[in-house]
Each structure stands twice: as C-alpha cells, then as structure tokens.
Coordinates of C-alpha atoms in Angstrom, one line a residue:
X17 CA 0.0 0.0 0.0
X18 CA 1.2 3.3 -0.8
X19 CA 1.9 5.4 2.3
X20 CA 0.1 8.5 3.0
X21 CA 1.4 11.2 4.1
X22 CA 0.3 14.5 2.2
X23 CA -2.0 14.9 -0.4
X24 CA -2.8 17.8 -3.3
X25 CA -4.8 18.9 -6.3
X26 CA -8.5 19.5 -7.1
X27 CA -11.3 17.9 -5.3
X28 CA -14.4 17.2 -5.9
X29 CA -17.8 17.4 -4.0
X30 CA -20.3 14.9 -3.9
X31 CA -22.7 16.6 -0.9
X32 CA -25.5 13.9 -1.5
X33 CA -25.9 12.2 2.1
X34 CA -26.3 8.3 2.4
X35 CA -24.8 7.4 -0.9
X36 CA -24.4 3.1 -0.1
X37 CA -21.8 1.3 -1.4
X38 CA -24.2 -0.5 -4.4
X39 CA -24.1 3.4 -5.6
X40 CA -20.4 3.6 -5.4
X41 CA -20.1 0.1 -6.7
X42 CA -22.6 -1.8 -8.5
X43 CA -23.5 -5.3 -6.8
X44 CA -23.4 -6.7 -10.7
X45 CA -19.9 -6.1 -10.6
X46 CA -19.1 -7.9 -7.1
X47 CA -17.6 -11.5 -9.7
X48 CA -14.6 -8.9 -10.4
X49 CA -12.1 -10.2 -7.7
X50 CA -9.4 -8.3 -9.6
X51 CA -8.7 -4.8 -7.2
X52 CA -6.6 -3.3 -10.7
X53 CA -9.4 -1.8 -13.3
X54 CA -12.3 -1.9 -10.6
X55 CA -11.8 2.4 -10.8
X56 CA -13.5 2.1 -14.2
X57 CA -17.1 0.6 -12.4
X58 CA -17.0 3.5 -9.4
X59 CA -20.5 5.2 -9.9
X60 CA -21.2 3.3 -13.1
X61 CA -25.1 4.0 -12.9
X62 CA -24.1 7.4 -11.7
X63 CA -23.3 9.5 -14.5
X64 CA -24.4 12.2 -12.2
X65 CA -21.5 11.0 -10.1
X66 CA -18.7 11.2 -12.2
X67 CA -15.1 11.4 -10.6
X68 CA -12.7 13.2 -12.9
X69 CA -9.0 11.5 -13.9
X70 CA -7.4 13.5 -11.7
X71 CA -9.2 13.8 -8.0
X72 CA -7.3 12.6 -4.9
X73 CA -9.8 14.5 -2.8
X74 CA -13.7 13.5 -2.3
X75 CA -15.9 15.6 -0.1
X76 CA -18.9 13.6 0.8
X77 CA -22.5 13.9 2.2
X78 CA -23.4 12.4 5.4
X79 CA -23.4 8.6 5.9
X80 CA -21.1 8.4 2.5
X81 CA -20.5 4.6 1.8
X82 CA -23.7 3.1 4.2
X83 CA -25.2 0.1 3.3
X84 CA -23.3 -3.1 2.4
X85 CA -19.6 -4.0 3.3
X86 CA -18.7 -4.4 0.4
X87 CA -14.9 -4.3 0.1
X88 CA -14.9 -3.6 -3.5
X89 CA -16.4 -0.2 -3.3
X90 CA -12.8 1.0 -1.5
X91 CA -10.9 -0.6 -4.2
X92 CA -12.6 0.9 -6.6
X93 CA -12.1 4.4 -5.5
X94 CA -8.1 3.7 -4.8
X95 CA -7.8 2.3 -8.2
X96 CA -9.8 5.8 -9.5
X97 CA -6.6 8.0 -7.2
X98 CA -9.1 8.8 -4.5
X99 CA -6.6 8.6 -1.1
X100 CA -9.4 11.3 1.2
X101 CA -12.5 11.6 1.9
X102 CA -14.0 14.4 3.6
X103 CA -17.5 13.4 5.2
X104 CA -19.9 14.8 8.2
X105 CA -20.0 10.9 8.6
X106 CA -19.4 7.5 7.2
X107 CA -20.8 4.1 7.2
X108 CA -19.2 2.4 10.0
X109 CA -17.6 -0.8 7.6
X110 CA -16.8 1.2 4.5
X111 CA -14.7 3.6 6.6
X112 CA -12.7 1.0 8.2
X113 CA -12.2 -0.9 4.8
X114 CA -11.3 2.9 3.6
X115 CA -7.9 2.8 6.7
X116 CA -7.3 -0.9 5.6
X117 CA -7.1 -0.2 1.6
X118 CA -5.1 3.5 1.4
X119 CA -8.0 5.6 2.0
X120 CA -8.0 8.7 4.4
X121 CA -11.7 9.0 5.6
X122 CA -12.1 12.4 7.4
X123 CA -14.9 13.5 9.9
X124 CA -15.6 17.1 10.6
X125 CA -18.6 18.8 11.4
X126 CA -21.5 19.2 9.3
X127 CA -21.0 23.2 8.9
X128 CA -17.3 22.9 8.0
X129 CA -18.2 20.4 5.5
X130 CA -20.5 22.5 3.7
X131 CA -18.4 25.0 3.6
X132 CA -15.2 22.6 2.3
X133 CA -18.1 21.6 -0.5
X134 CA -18.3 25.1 -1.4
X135 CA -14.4 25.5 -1.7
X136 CA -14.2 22.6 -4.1
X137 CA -17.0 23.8 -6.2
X138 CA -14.8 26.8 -6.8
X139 CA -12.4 25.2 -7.7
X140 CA -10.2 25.9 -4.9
X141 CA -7.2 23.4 -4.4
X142 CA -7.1 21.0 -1.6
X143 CA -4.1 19.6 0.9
X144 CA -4.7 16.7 3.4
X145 CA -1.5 16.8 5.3
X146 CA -1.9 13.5 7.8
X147 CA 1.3 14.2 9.9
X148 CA -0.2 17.5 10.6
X149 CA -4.0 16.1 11.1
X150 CA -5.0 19.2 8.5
X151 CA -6.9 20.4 5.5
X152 CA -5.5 23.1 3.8
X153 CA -6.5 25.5 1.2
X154 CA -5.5 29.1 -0.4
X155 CA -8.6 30.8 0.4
X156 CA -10.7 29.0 3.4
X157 CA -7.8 28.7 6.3
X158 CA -6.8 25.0 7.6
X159 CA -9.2 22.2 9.1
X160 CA -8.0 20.3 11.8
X161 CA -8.9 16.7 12.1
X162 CA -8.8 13.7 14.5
X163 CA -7.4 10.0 13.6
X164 CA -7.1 7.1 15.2
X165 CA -3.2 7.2 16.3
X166 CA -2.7 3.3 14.8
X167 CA -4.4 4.2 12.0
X168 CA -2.8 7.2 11.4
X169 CA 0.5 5.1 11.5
X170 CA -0.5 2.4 9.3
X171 CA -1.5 4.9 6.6
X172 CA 2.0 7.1 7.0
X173 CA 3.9 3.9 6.5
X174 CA 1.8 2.2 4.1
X175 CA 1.0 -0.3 6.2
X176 CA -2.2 -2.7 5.3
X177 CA -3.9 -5.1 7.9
X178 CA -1.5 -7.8 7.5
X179 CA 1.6 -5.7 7.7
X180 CA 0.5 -3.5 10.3
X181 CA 0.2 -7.2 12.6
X182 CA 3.4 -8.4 11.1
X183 CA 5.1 -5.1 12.3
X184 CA 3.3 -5.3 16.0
X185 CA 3.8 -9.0 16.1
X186 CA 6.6 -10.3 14.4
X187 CA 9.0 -11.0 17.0
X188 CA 5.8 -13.4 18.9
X189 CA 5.1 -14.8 15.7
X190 CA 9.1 -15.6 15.0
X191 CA 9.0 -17.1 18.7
X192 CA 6.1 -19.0 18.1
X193 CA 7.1 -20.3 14.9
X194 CA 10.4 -21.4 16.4
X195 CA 9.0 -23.1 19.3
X196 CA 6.4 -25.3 16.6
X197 CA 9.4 -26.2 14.7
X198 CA 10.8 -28.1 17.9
X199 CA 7.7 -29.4 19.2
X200 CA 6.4 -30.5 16.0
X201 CA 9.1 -30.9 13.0
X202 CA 6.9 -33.1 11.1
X203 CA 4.8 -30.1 10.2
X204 CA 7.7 -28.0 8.6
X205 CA 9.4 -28.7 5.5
X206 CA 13.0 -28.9 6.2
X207 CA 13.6 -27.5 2.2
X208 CA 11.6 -24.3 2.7
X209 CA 10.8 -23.7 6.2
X210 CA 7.3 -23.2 5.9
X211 CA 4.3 -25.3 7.0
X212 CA 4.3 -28.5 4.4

C-alpha cells in the first residue's frame, strides 16, 4: 500500500448524504475479484457522479459509503486515485475498509463540511496533510482533524492489515514459529521452512 502522508490537487464534491456502497459500486460487478481496473465501475449507474481522472480528494455527504460492506467499493475508489475523503459521517464498515485499503476518511462537522463543498465547487485546491491532522486551502484557512493514532500510523507507512500485525507482532510470531518447529518438525518442510 502506498503510504500516505500528504496529499494535493483539485477535489471534488459529492454533498448527496447516504450514498451506499451498491451506488459507489454496482453489486453486478461484485464476480470482479481483480482490485486493478475496478476504478472504471465506481458510480457506473451514476453519470451524475462522475469522478474526474485526476481527484485525490472527495468531499462527501453524510453517511457516505452506508449500506453493504462491500470491500470492492474502497478498491474501486483507490484504483480511480481517491486517497481522502471528507464526510460529516461514514458508514461504520466502508470507513474502516477505507484505513485498511489506502484511503484517508475524514470526519468534521457538518458546517465545515459544507463549507469545504463550497471551496471545491470553486475550484479551490485542496491539501490533506496526515502528519499534521490538516486540511489546507489558499482561500478558506486550515481544518484540523482527529485519527485514530494506529491508524494514522498504518496509513503514513503504508502499512495494510497484514503488515501493520506483522510489524506489531513479528518477533511473537518468530517465537512462536520457532517453538512449533521443535515441538512439532513433522509439520515443517526442512527445504523451505514453511508449514508443508
């Protein structure tokens, strides 16, 4: 995963609250398993939705990415360059998949949200700055936001779920895999030292 540590451009605002994550992306497409090329299916039946080429920055409606848990919708917004999402709130599953899969989700009150969609409607440029916990642009000042402190790690090192564990973990994992290797040989392969 790529780490996250600041991020510029143009964003775009999408102010319509509880858009689900069938709207973001479309349950016909859930057989894709592939997560490279799922950008081209985010908002498909949305037209009204469209993310230009080149948006890092989202800000959201209320509830942005309710509904399903559907991992895919995530994916599909990293593979369309979306790393933050600014949102008066997000569903509970879709933001955690957002941490696990490169994605900044931002909470901030309703009124400074509305007034973030009024900067990107004109066009004003963005910066998320996650060292700093800020938002800021030219014109409207700096935002200061809260983040989990793990999470906040995990993204600035570009850490996913499994590496964030392995980097917590790995000298009780090392231990315990040393340990099985003496009480049980017959379940490692003495050629590659891995579980046969």
């Amino acid at each position: 995963m790529e780490p996250f540590v600041t991020v510029s451009g143009p964003t775009v605002s999408l102010p319509a609250a509880n858009i689900d994550t069938d709207i973001i992306f479309p349950a016909r497409f859930l057989v894709i398993t592939e997560k490279r090329g799922l950008g081209r299916y985010a908002f498909h039946d949305r037209p009204d939705l469209t993310l230009p080429p080149d948006v890092q920055i989202l800000v959201a409606g209320e509830n942005f990415g309710c509904g399903s848990s559907r991992e895919q919708a995530p994916w599909a917004l990293v593979d369309r360059g979306i790393r933050a999402i600014i949102a008066p709130g997000f569903g509970e599953i879709f933001q955690s998949n957002c941490f696990k899969n490169g994605i900044l989700p931002i909470v901030l009150s309703a009124d400074t949200v509305d007034r973030l969609h009024a900067a990107a409607r004109g066009g004003e440029p963005f910066t998320v700055d996650l060292e700093r916990q800020e938002i800021r642009l030219p014109q409207a000042g700096i935002f200061v936001f809260a983040v989990d402190p793990a999470r906040r790690e995990a993204l600035l090192s570009g850490l996913d779920e499994i590496g964030r564990i392995h980097r917590q973990f790995a000298p009780a994992i090392a231990d315990f895999e040393n340990n099985q290797r003496t009480a049980a040989p017959w379940l490692w392969s003495t050629e590659q030292g891995a579980p046969a």
